Amino acid sequence: MNRSVTLSRETKETRIALTLNLDGSGRSDIHSSVPFFDHMLTLFAAHGRFDLNVSAKGDGVDNHHVIEDLGILLGQAFAQALGDKAGITRYATEFLPMDESLCRINVDISGRATLVWDVTLTREMIGDFETEMLREFFIAFAHNAAMTVHVASLYGVNNHHIVEGIFKGFGRALKTAVAIDPTVRGIPSTKGVIA
């Protein structure tokens, strides 16, 4: 089963090309023009064991357009790579400590786009990354992947640690949720379809 996809998105605000392999080894080559975000996506791919290549350019107004549009395209890539979702584990929960912080990520590949967000950050910027864009990225991802995603920062002081924990935990949760479970016969839903 080939669960890889290459997509692109071009608007007046961004130009993005992306390749995703769900069954990779965690290799990535990320160039979003936002170095902190590149680092987070690199961690996401490594901990999810996804191969991910990203090339993105924005209009230079701010980071909003690139980060949100990357969430859109990455969500679409997951949705396409999963196909009819036959045999997947579907659900996952990950608690991830990052130094003094602890994050919880819950994922249901449900066909229903939902984001539940319980994260408080105390800084407007982490390097070149606008922290309010963290939620926008996850909204765009969840809606385009048609997944239910819950993200919670249970505690923590250092904003970098909190965000890093979220991306690592998200990668690990998705790795579990997209994994093929040999005990699952067909679509993991009593409806017979995930949509």
PDB file of C-alpha atoms in Angstrom:
ATOM      1  CA  MET A   1       0.000   0.000   0.000  1.00  0.00           C
ATOM      2  CA  ASN A   2       1.466   3.334  -1.063  1.00  0.00           C
ATOM      3  CA  ARG A   3       0.520   6.020   1.434  1.00  0.00           C
ATOM      4  CA  SER A   4       2.481   8.919   0.005  1.00  0.00           C
ATOM      5  CA  VAL A   5       1.290  12.035  -1.760  1.00  0.00           C
ATOM      6  CA  THR A   6       2.688  15.151  -3.421  1.00  0.00           C
ATOM      7  CA  LEU A   7       0.567  18.303  -3.426  1.00  0.00           C
ATOM      8  CA  SER A   8       0.974  21.968  -4.235  1.00  0.00           C
ATOM      9  CA  ARG A   9      -0.985  25.112  -3.492  1.00  0.00           C
ATOM     10  CA  GLU A  10      -0.566  28.485  -5.130  1.00  0.00           C
ATOM     11  CA  THR A  11      -2.497  31.611  -4.214  1.00  0.00           C
ATOM     12  CA  LYS A  12      -1.796  35.334  -4.396  1.00  0.00           C
ATOM     13  CA  GLU A  13      -0.378  34.987  -0.867  1.00  0.00           C
ATOM     14  CA  THR A  14       1.629  31.738  -0.939  1.00  0.00           C
ATOM     15  CA  ARG A  15       3.318  29.144  -3.135  1.00  0.00           C
ATOM     16  CA  ILE A  16       3.741  25.762  -1.436  1.00  0.00           C
ATOM     17  CA  ALA A  17       4.889  22.305  -2.564  1.00  0.00           C
ATOM     18  CA  LEU A  18       4.727  19.346  -0.183  1.00  0.00           C
ATOM     19  CA  THR A  19       5.504  15.623  -0.274  1.00  0.00           C
ATOM     20  CA  LEU A  20       4.355  13.342   2.556  1.00  0.00           C
ATOM     21  CA  ASN A  21       4.996   9.629   3.120  1.00  0.00           C
ATOM     22  CA  LEU A  22       3.077   8.222   6.091  1.00  0.00           C
ATOM     23  CA  ASP A  23       5.268   5.119   6.169  1.00  0.00           C
ATOM     24  CA  GLY A  24       8.639   6.820   6.102  1.00  0.00           C
ATOM     25  CA  SER A  25      11.548   6.956   8.500  1.00  0.00           C
ATOM     26  CA  GLY A  26      11.223  10.528   9.812  1.00  0.00           C
ATOM     27  CA  ARG A  27      13.351  12.239   7.157  1.00  0.00           C
ATOM     28  CA  SER A  28      12.422  15.817   6.340  1.00  0.00           C
ATOM     29  CA  ASP A  29      13.528  18.800   4.303  1.00  0.00           C
ATOM     30  CA  ILE A  30      11.501  21.809   5.446  1.00  0.00           C
ATOM     31  CA  HIS A  31      11.770  25.338   4.038  1.00  0.00           C
ATOM     32  CA  SER A  32       8.784  27.474   5.067  1.00  0.00           C
ATOM     33  CA  SER A  33      10.667  30.794   5.329  1.00  0.00           C
ATOM     34  CA  VAL A  34       9.884  30.716   9.089  1.00  0.00           C
ATOM     35  CA  PRO A  35      12.908  29.029  10.758  1.00  0.00           C
ATOM     36  CA  PHE A  36      11.208  28.256  14.102  1.00  0.00           C
ATOM     37  CA  PHE A  37       8.269  26.678  12.253  1.00  0.00           C
ATOM     38  CA  ASP A  38      10.717  24.680  10.107  1.00  0.00           C
ATOM     39  CA  HIS A  39      12.178  23.327  13.343  1.00  0.00           C
ATOM     40  CA  MET A  40       8.720  22.368  14.656  1.00  0.00           C
ATOM     41  CA  LEU A  41       7.736  20.581  11.427  1.00  0.00           C
ATOM     42  CA  THR A  42      11.082  18.767  11.451  1.00  0.00           C
ATOM     43  CA  LEU A  43      10.329  17.525  14.988  1.00  0.00           C
ATOM     44  CA  PHE A  44       6.786  16.581  13.942  1.00  0.00           C
ATOM     45  CA  ALA A  45       8.095  14.476  11.036  1.00  0.00           C
ATOM     46  CA  ALA A  46      10.868  12.853  13.087  1.00  0.00           C
ATOM     47  CA  HIS A  47       8.569  11.832  15.958  1.00  0.00           C
ATOM     48  CA  GLY A  48       5.794  10.729  13.592  1.00  0.00           C
ATOM     49  CA  ARG A  49       8.267   8.779  11.436  1.00  0.00           C
ATOM     50  CA  PHE A  50       6.802  10.591   8.416  1.00  0.00           C
ATOM     51  CA  ASP A  51       8.949  11.610   5.464  1.00  0.00           C
ATOM     52  CA  LEU A  52       8.060  15.244   4.800  1.00  0.00           C
ATOM     53  CA  ASN A  53       9.427  17.712   2.276  1.00  0.00           C
ATOM     54  CA  VAL A  54       8.114  21.276   2.239  1.00  0.00           C
ATOM     55  CA  SER A  55       8.972  24.299   0.130  1.00  0.00           C
ATOM     56  CA  ALA A  56       6.897  27.382   0.929  1.00  0.00           C
ATOM     57  CA  LYS A  57       7.118  31.051   0.066  1.00  0.00           C
ATOM     58  CA  GLY A  58       4.779  33.739   1.305  1.00  0.00           C
ATOM     59  CA  ASP A  59       4.002  37.266   0.255  1.00  0.00           C
ATOM     60  CA  GLY A  60       6.181  38.750   3.004  1.00  0.00           C
ATOM     61  CA  VAL A  61       3.287  40.519   4.754  1.00  0.00           C
ATOM     62  CA  ASP A  62       3.773  38.353   7.863  1.00  0.00           C
ATOM     63  CA  ASN A  63       3.960  34.665   8.749  1.00  0.00           C
ATOM     64  CA  HIS A  64       0.205  34.149   8.882  1.00  0.00           C
ATOM     65  CA  HIS A  65      -0.323  33.186   5.248  1.00  0.00           C
ATOM     66  CA  VAL A  66       2.487  30.614   5.045  1.00  0.00           C
ATOM     67  CA  ILE A  67       1.694  28.923   8.363  1.00  0.00           C
ATOM     68  CA  GLU A  68      -2.057  28.715   7.784  1.00  0.00           C
ATOM     69  CA  ASP A  69      -1.687  27.553   4.171  1.00  0.00           C
ATOM     70  CA  LEU A  70       0.826  24.904   5.241  1.00  0.00           C
ATOM     71  CA  GLY A  71      -1.774  23.652   7.722  1.00  0.00           C
ATOM     72  CA  ILE A  72      -4.307  23.463   4.887  1.00  0.00           C
ATOM     73  CA  LEU A  73      -1.987  21.582   2.536  1.00  0.00           C
ATOM     74  CA  LEU A  74      -0.590  19.226   5.185  1.00  0.00           C
ATOM     75  CA  GLY A  75      -4.134  18.352   6.283  1.00  0.00           C
ATOM     76  CA  GLN A  76      -5.117  17.646   2.675  1.00  0.00           C
ATOM     77  CA  ALA A  77      -1.992  15.499   2.250  1.00  0.00           C
ATOM     78  CA  PHE A  78      -2.907  13.348   5.273  1.00  0.00           C
ATOM     79  CA  ALA A  79      -6.486  12.962   4.042  1.00  0.00           C
ATOM     80  CA  GLN A  80      -5.347  11.846   0.589  1.00  0.00           C
ATOM     81  CA  ALA A  81      -2.557   9.572   1.836  1.00  0.00           C
ATOM     82  CA  LEU A  82      -5.009   7.764   4.149  1.00  0.00           C
ATOM     83  CA  GLY A  83      -7.376   6.930   1.284  1.00  0.00           C
ATOM     84  CA  ASP A  84     -10.458   5.067   2.529  1.00  0.00           C
ATOM     85  CA  LYS A  85      -8.748   4.576   5.934  1.00  0.00           C
ATOM     86  CA  ALA A  86      -9.168   0.794   5.886  1.00  0.00           C
ATOM     87  CA  GLY A  87      -7.179  -0.946   8.602  1.00  0.00           C
ATOM     88  CA  ILE A  88      -5.946   2.145  10.440  1.00  0.00           C
ATOM     89  CA  THR A  89      -5.756   2.333  14.226  1.00  0.00           C
ATOM     90  CA  ARG A  90      -7.799   5.588  14.030  1.00  0.00           C
ATOM     91  CA  TYR A  91      -7.510   6.809  17.651  1.00  0.00           C
ATOM     92  CA  ALA A  92      -4.490   7.935  19.634  1.00  0.00           C
ATOM     93  CA  THR A  93      -3.596   9.788  22.803  1.00  0.00           C
ATOM     94  CA  GLU A  94      -0.105  11.044  23.554  1.00  0.00           C
ATOM     95  CA  PHE A  95       1.211  12.705  26.701  1.00  0.00           C
ATOM     96  CA  LEU A  96       4.546  14.333  26.005  1.00  0.00           C
ATOM     97  CA  PRO A  97       6.829  15.913  28.596  1.00  0.00           C
ATOM     98  CA  MET A  98       9.272  18.533  27.394  1.00  0.00           C
ATOM     99  CA  ASP A  99      11.430  19.568  30.332  1.00  0.00           C
ATOM    100  CA  GLU A 100       9.076  21.357  32.763  1.00  0.00           C
ATOM    101  CA  SER A 101       6.049  21.259  30.420  1.00  0.00           C
ATOM    102  CA  LEU A 102       3.526  18.519  29.691  1.00  0.00           C
ATOM    103  CA  CYS A 103       1.231  18.397  26.662  1.00  0.00           C
ATOM    104  CA  ARG A 104      -1.619  16.056  25.783  1.00  0.00           C
ATOM    105  CA  ILE A 105      -2.651  15.361  22.193  1.00  0.00           C
ATOM    106  CA  ASN A 106      -5.740  13.313  21.260  1.00  0.00           C
ATOM    107  CA  VAL A 107      -6.499  12.347  17.655  1.00  0.00           C
ATOM    108  CA  ASP A 108      -9.497  10.671  16.055  1.00  0.00           C
ATOM    109  CA  ILE A 109      -9.369  10.185  12.288  1.00  0.00           C
ATOM    110  CA  SER A 110     -13.114  10.621  12.319  1.00  0.00           C
ATOM    111  CA  GLY A 111     -14.049  12.348   9.076  1.00  0.00           C
ATOM    112  CA  ARG A 112     -15.294  15.204  11.246  1.00  0.00           C
ATOM    113  CA  ALA A 113     -13.216  18.361  11.442  1.00  0.00           C
ATOM    114  CA  THR A 114     -12.915  19.452  15.064  1.00  0.00           C
ATOM    115  CA  LEU A 115     -10.211  21.233  17.008  1.00  0.00           C
ATOM    116  CA  VAL A 116     -10.406  21.531  20.792  1.00  0.00           C
ATOM    117  CA  TRP A 117      -7.692  23.938  21.954  1.00  0.00           C
ATOM    118  CA  ASP A 118      -6.536  24.402  25.545  1.00  0.00           C
ATOM    119  CA  VAL A 119      -3.153  26.090  25.216  1.00  0.00           C
ATOM    120  CA  THR A 120      -2.068  29.325  26.866  1.00  0.00           C
ATOM    121  CA  LEU A 121       1.167  30.948  25.775  1.00  0.00           C
ATOM    122  CA  THR A 122       2.597  34.025  27.465  1.00  0.00           C
ATOM    123  CA  ARG A 123       4.762  35.391  24.638  1.00  0.00           C
ATOM    124  CA  GLU A 124       3.702  36.965  21.335  1.00  0.00           C
ATOM    125  CA  MET A 125       6.786  35.705  19.522  1.00  0.00           C
ATOM    126  CA  ILE A 126       9.142  32.738  19.757  1.00  0.00           C
ATOM    127  CA  GLY A 127      11.996  33.786  17.515  1.00  0.00           C
ATOM    128  CA  ASP A 128      10.328  34.645  14.194  1.00  0.00           C
ATOM    129  CA  PHE A 129       7.152  32.672  15.008  1.00  0.00           C
ATOM    130  CA  GLU A 130       3.961  34.495  16.018  1.00  0.00           C
ATOM    131  CA  THR A 131       2.537  32.300  18.772  1.00  0.00           C
ATOM    132  CA  GLU A 132      -1.090  33.076  17.876  1.00  0.00           C
ATOM    133  CA  MET A 133      -0.406  31.214  14.605  1.00  0.00           C
ATOM    134  CA  LEU A 134      -0.033  27.915  16.457  1.00  0.00           C
ATOM    135  CA  ARG A 135      -3.795  27.570  16.854  1.00  0.00           C
ATOM    136  CA  GLU A 136      -4.403  28.751  13.271  1.00  0.00           C
ATOM    137  CA  PHE A 137      -2.113  26.005  11.938  1.00  0.00           C
ATOM    138  CA  PHE A 138      -3.986  23.324  13.886  1.00  0.00           C
ATOM    139  CA  ILE A 139      -7.404  24.672  12.828  1.00  0.00           C
ATOM    140  CA  ALA A 140      -6.344  24.536   9.174  1.00  0.00           C
ATOM    141  CA  PHE A 141      -4.888  21.034   9.590  1.00  0.00           C
ATOM    142  CA  ALA A 142      -7.894  19.550  11.416  1.00  0.00           C
ATOM    143  CA  HIS A 143     -10.411  20.979   8.951  1.00  0.00           C
ATOM    144  CA  ASN A 144      -8.535  19.838   5.858  1.00  0.00           C
ATOM    145  CA  ALA A 145      -7.585  16.426   7.246  1.00  0.00           C
ATOM    146  CA  ALA A 146     -11.165  15.930   8.507  1.00  0.00           C
ATOM    147  CA  MET A 147      -9.830  14.855  11.901  1.00  0.00           C
ATOM    148  CA  THR A 148     -10.797  15.505  15.494  1.00  0.00           C
ATOM    149  CA  VAL A 149      -7.751  16.933  17.261  1.00  0.00           C
ATOM    150  CA  HIS A 150      -7.537  17.934  20.924  1.00  0.00           C
ATOM    151  CA  VAL A 151      -4.445  19.868  22.008  1.00  0.00           C
ATOM    152  CA  ALA A 152      -3.826  20.752  25.651  1.00  0.00           C
ATOM    153  CA  SER A 153      -0.865  22.219  27.459  1.00  0.00           C
ATOM    154  CA  LEU A 154      -1.368  20.745  30.920  1.00  0.00           C
ATOM    155  CA  TYR A 155       1.383  22.850  32.455  1.00  0.00           C
ATOM    156  CA  GLY A 156       4.657  24.530  31.615  1.00  0.00           C
ATOM    157  CA  VAL A 157       6.583  27.777  31.923  1.00  0.00           C
ATOM    158  CA  ASN A 158       8.821  28.018  28.862  1.00  0.00           C
ATOM    159  CA  ASN A 159       6.792  28.770  25.704  1.00  0.00           C
ATOM    160  CA  HIS A 160       9.372  27.137  23.420  1.00  0.00           C
ATOM    161  CA  HIS A 161       9.136  23.915  25.445  1.00  0.00           C
ATOM    162  CA  ILE A 162       5.329  23.972  25.300  1.00  0.00           C
ATOM    163  CA  VAL A 163       5.200  24.443  21.527  1.00  0.00           C
ATOM    164  CA  GLU A 164       7.931  21.869  20.955  1.00  0.00           C
ATOM    165  CA  GLY A 165       6.070  19.375  23.134  1.00  0.00           C
ATOM    166  CA  ILE A 166       2.898  19.976  21.134  1.00  0.00           C
ATOM    167  CA  PHE A 167       4.560  19.270  17.780  1.00  0.00           C
ATOM    168  CA  LYS A 168       6.430  16.200  19.044  1.00  0.00           C
ATOM    169  CA  GLY A 169       3.286  14.869  20.696  1.00  0.00           C
ATOM    170  CA  PHE A 170       1.205  15.565  17.595  1.00  0.00           C
ATOM    171  CA  GLY A 171       3.656  13.618  15.449  1.00  0.00           C
ATOM    172  CA  ARG A 172       3.658  10.671  17.856  1.00  0.00           C
ATOM    173  CA  ALA A 173      -0.156  10.657  18.181  1.00  0.00           C
ATOM    174  CA  LEU A 174      -0.624  10.729  14.413  1.00  0.00           C
ATOM    175  CA  LYS A 175       1.972   7.956  13.984  1.00  0.00           C
ATOM    176  CA  THR A 176      -0.218   5.722  16.179  1.00  0.00           C
ATOM    177  CA  ALA A 177      -3.540   6.817  14.642  1.00  0.00           C
ATOM    178  CA  VAL A 178      -2.461   6.273  11.001  1.00  0.00           C
ATOM    179  CA  ALA A 179      -0.695   2.960  11.706  1.00  0.00           C
ATOM    180  CA  ILE A 180      -2.149  -0.131  10.067  1.00  0.00           C
ATOM    181  CA  ASP A 181      -3.531  -2.436  12.755  1.00  0.00           C
ATOM    182  CA  PRO A 182      -3.568  -6.060  11.532  1.00  0.00           C
ATOM    183  CA  THR A 183      -6.508  -6.822  13.834  1.00  0.00           C
ATOM    184  CA  VAL A 184      -8.716  -4.206  12.147  1.00  0.00           C
ATOM    185  CA  ARG A 185     -10.796  -5.595   9.308  1.00  0.00           C
ATOM    186  CA  GLY A 186     -11.844  -2.922   6.818  1.00  0.00           C
ATOM    187  CA  ILE A 187     -12.952   0.539   7.909  1.00  0.00           C
ATOM    188  CA  PRO A 188     -12.641   1.129  11.690  1.00  0.00           C
ATOM    189  CA  SER A 189     -16.202   2.434  12.074  1.00  0.00           C
ATOM    190  CA  THR A 190     -19.525   0.753  12.753  1.00  0.00           C
ATOM    191  CA  LYS A 191     -20.949   2.913   9.929  1.00  0.00           C
ATOM    192  CA  GLY A 192     -18.633   1.200   7.459  1.00  0.00           C
ATOM    193  CA  VAL A 193     -17.246   4.534   6.318  1.00  0.00           C
ATOM    194  CA  ILE A 194     -15.256   7.370   7.834  1.00  0.00           C
ATOM    195  CA  ALA A 195     -16.683  10.550   6.381  1.00  0.00           C
TER     196      ALA A 195
END
